[in-house]
Short mmCIF file of C-alpha atoms in Angstrom, two decimals:
data_model
loop_
_atom_site.label_atom_id
_atom_site.label_comp_id
_atom_site.label_asym_id
_atom_site.label_seq_id
_atom_site.Cartn_x
_atom_site.Cartn_y
_atom_site.Cartn_z
CA MET V 1 24.04 -33.43 -3.20
CA THR V 2 24.69 -36.85 -5.08
CA GLU V 3 27.82 -39.09 -5.15
CA THR V 4 29.57 -39.86 -8.39
CA ARG V 5 31.10 -43.31 -8.91
CA LYS V 6 34.46 -42.05 -7.60
CA GLY V 7 32.91 -40.91 -4.29
CA LYS V 8 33.00 -37.19 -5.03
CA GLN V 9 30.02 -35.12 -4.25
CA ARG V 10 28.29 -33.12 -6.94
CA LYS V 11 25.58 -30.48 -6.69
CA THR V 12 22.25 -31.21 -8.25
CA PHE V 13 20.29 -28.69 -9.92
CA GLU V 14 17.33 -27.40 -7.71
CA PRO V 15 14.75 -25.20 -9.38
CA PRO V 16 14.14 -21.74 -7.62
CA SER V 17 11.23 -21.74 -5.47
CA PRO V 18 8.37 -19.01 -5.97
CA PRO V 19 8.06 -16.26 -3.40
CA PRO V 20 5.70 -16.85 -0.54
CA TYR V 21 2.06 -16.70 -1.55
CA GLU V 22 0.20 -13.34 -0.78
CA ALA V 23 -3.37 -13.08 -0.66
CA PRO V 24 -4.88 -10.78 -3.21
CA PRO V 25 -6.56 -7.62 -1.69
CA LYS V 26 -10.12 -7.96 -0.64
CA TRP V 27 -12.31 -7.66 -3.64
CA ILE V 28 -14.46 -4.45 -3.66
CA PRO V 29 -17.91 -4.52 -5.29
CA SER V 30 -18.11 -2.02 -8.18
CA HIS V 31 -20.76 0.01 -6.55
CA GLU V 32 -18.37 0.55 -3.53
CA ARG V 33 -15.35 1.36 -5.44
CA TRP V 34 -16.13 5.07 -6.24
CA ASN V 35 -15.78 6.16 -2.66
CA HIS V 36 -13.40 3.60 -1.33
CA PRO V 37 -10.08 5.00 0.02
CA ASN V 38 -8.03 2.13 -1.30
CA TYR V 39 -9.44 2.24 -4.75
CA ASN V 40 -9.29 4.99 -7.20
CA SER V 41 -9.93 4.40 -10.94
CA ASN V 42 -11.25 7.90 -11.53
CA LEU V 43 -8.60 8.97 -14.21
CA ILE V 44 -10.38 12.41 -14.33
CA THR V 45 -8.54 13.16 -11.13
CA TYR V 46 -5.24 13.09 -12.88
CA LEU V 47 -6.16 15.00 -16.19
CA PRO V 48 -4.92 18.51 -16.58
CA ARG V 49 -7.61 21.16 -16.02
CA THR V 50 -7.89 24.83 -16.31
CA VAL V 51 -8.51 27.15 -13.18
CA TYR V 52 -9.76 30.80 -13.83
CA MET V 53 -8.93 33.11 -10.89
CA GLU V 54 -9.64 36.76 -10.59
CA ARG V 55 -8.44 38.98 -7.80
CA ASN V 56 -7.65 42.48 -6.92
CA GLU V 57 -4.11 43.46 -5.99
CA HIS V 58 -4.81 43.40 -2.24
CA ARG V 59 -6.36 40.01 -2.17
CA PRO V 60 -3.86 37.21 -1.42
CA LEU V 61 -3.93 34.26 -3.83
CA GLY V 62 -4.84 31.64 -1.19
CA PHE V 63 -2.17 29.20 -2.07
CA ASN V 64 1.58 28.55 -1.69
CA ILE V 65 3.96 27.21 -4.45
CA ARG V 66 7.19 25.13 -4.21
CA GLY V 67 9.75 24.17 -6.81
CA GLY V 68 11.03 25.74 -10.00
CA LYS V 69 13.70 25.29 -12.37
CA ALA V 70 16.55 24.86 -9.79
CA ASN V 71 14.79 22.08 -7.89
CA GLU V 72 13.72 20.12 -10.98
CA TYR V 73 10.16 18.45 -11.34
CA GLY V 74 8.23 21.71 -11.96
CA VAL V 75 6.35 24.14 -9.87
CA TYR V 76 3.78 22.80 -7.50
CA VAL V 77 1.01 23.98 -5.24
CA SER V 78 2.19 23.22 -1.85
CA LYS V 79 -0.50 24.52 0.29
CA VAL V 80 -4.00 25.83 -0.18
CA LEU V 81 -5.60 28.01 2.55
CA PRO V 82 -8.98 26.70 3.66
CA ASP V 83 -12.01 28.69 2.42
CA SER V 84 -9.93 30.75 0.01
CA GLU V 85 -10.79 31.33 -3.59
CA ALA V 86 -8.20 28.81 -4.60
CA ASP V 87 -9.79 26.24 -2.37
CA LYS V 88 -13.23 26.91 -3.63
CA LEU V 89 -11.89 26.49 -7.17
CA GLY V 90 -10.54 23.16 -6.39
CA LEU V 91 -6.74 23.66 -6.20
CA LYS V 92 -4.90 21.29 -3.91
CA ALA V 93 -1.50 20.36 -2.64
CA GLY V 94 0.11 18.21 -5.33
CA ASP V 95 -1.21 20.23 -8.34
CA LYS V 96 1.54 20.70 -10.70
CA ILE V 97 1.35 24.21 -12.43
CA LEU V 98 1.71 23.63 -16.19
CA TYR V 99 0.88 27.23 -17.62
CA VAL V 100 -0.19 30.43 -16.07
CA ASN V 101 -1.61 32.96 -18.62
CA LYS V 102 -0.17 30.84 -21.45
CA ILE V 103 3.27 30.98 -19.99
CA ASP V 104 4.99 27.62 -19.55
CA PHE V 105 5.81 26.84 -15.91
CA CYS V 106 7.55 23.55 -16.58
CA ASP V 107 11.04 25.29 -16.61
CA ILE V 108 10.68 28.53 -14.81
CA PRO V 109 12.72 29.90 -11.94
CA HIS V 110 10.81 30.06 -8.58
CA ALA V 111 11.37 33.72 -8.32
CA ASP V 112 9.73 34.39 -11.69
CA ALA V 113 6.84 32.06 -10.97
CA VAL V 114 6.07 34.01 -7.74
CA ASP V 115 6.41 37.33 -9.43
CA LEU V 116 3.96 36.32 -12.40
CA LEU V 117 1.40 34.87 -9.99
CA GLN V 118 1.45 37.99 -7.66
CA GLU V 119 1.47 40.63 -10.48
CA SER V 120 -1.54 39.19 -12.34
CA ASP V 121 -5.04 40.24 -11.51
CA ILE V 122 -6.49 37.50 -13.87
CA LEU V 123 -5.00 34.03 -13.80
CA GLU V 124 -5.77 31.28 -16.10
CA MET V 125 -3.92 28.38 -14.72
CA LYS V 126 -3.48 24.93 -16.31
CA VAL V 127 -2.81 22.57 -13.48
CA GLN V 128 -2.41 18.68 -13.20
CA TYR V 129 -2.73 16.64 -9.95
CA PHE V 130 0.49 14.68 -9.89
CA PRO V 131 1.24 13.65 -6.19
CA TYR V 132 4.14 11.46 -7.27
CA GLY V 133 6.09 14.34 -8.79
CA PHE V 134 5.31 16.58 -5.88
CA SER V 135 6.66 13.87 -3.56
CA LEU V 136 9.99 13.64 -5.64
CA GLN V 137 10.26 17.40 -5.82
CA GLN V 138 9.90 17.65 -1.95
CA GLN V 139 12.61 14.92 -1.49
CA ARG V 140 14.97 16.92 -3.92
CA ILE V 141 14.55 19.90 -1.78
CA GLY V 142 15.01 17.92 1.34
CA LEU V 143 11.73 18.44 2.91
CA VAL V 144 10.59 15.05 3.52
#
């Protein structure tokens, strides 16, 4: 505050201060990054991939799904049973199912998705690991 000639006080301009300094994260040498839990630059993890699964009608799929048209955000693998065929093929919770046997799963009702998966003896599934969307979908249903 400064005073004018007539004795009135006037505010002076004060530039905003920057936020407090935060030290950057510890630098990780490039040869340690591949297996470091806080560093993932492996974009292959997030690319769509195709999984081929063959089963007879009596064998379970080995995974559960969640979501569908009513819940938005797509159909996701929500659980994979350990040592199942799905586990051995690399399916994991958070995989978004894009296509099954060339049928689009992006806007399919949950019941139709379950029927299609259970009725097929041969599955050609296009999936993409997308944990952010899986988390949004869980919040939408109210599971988190």
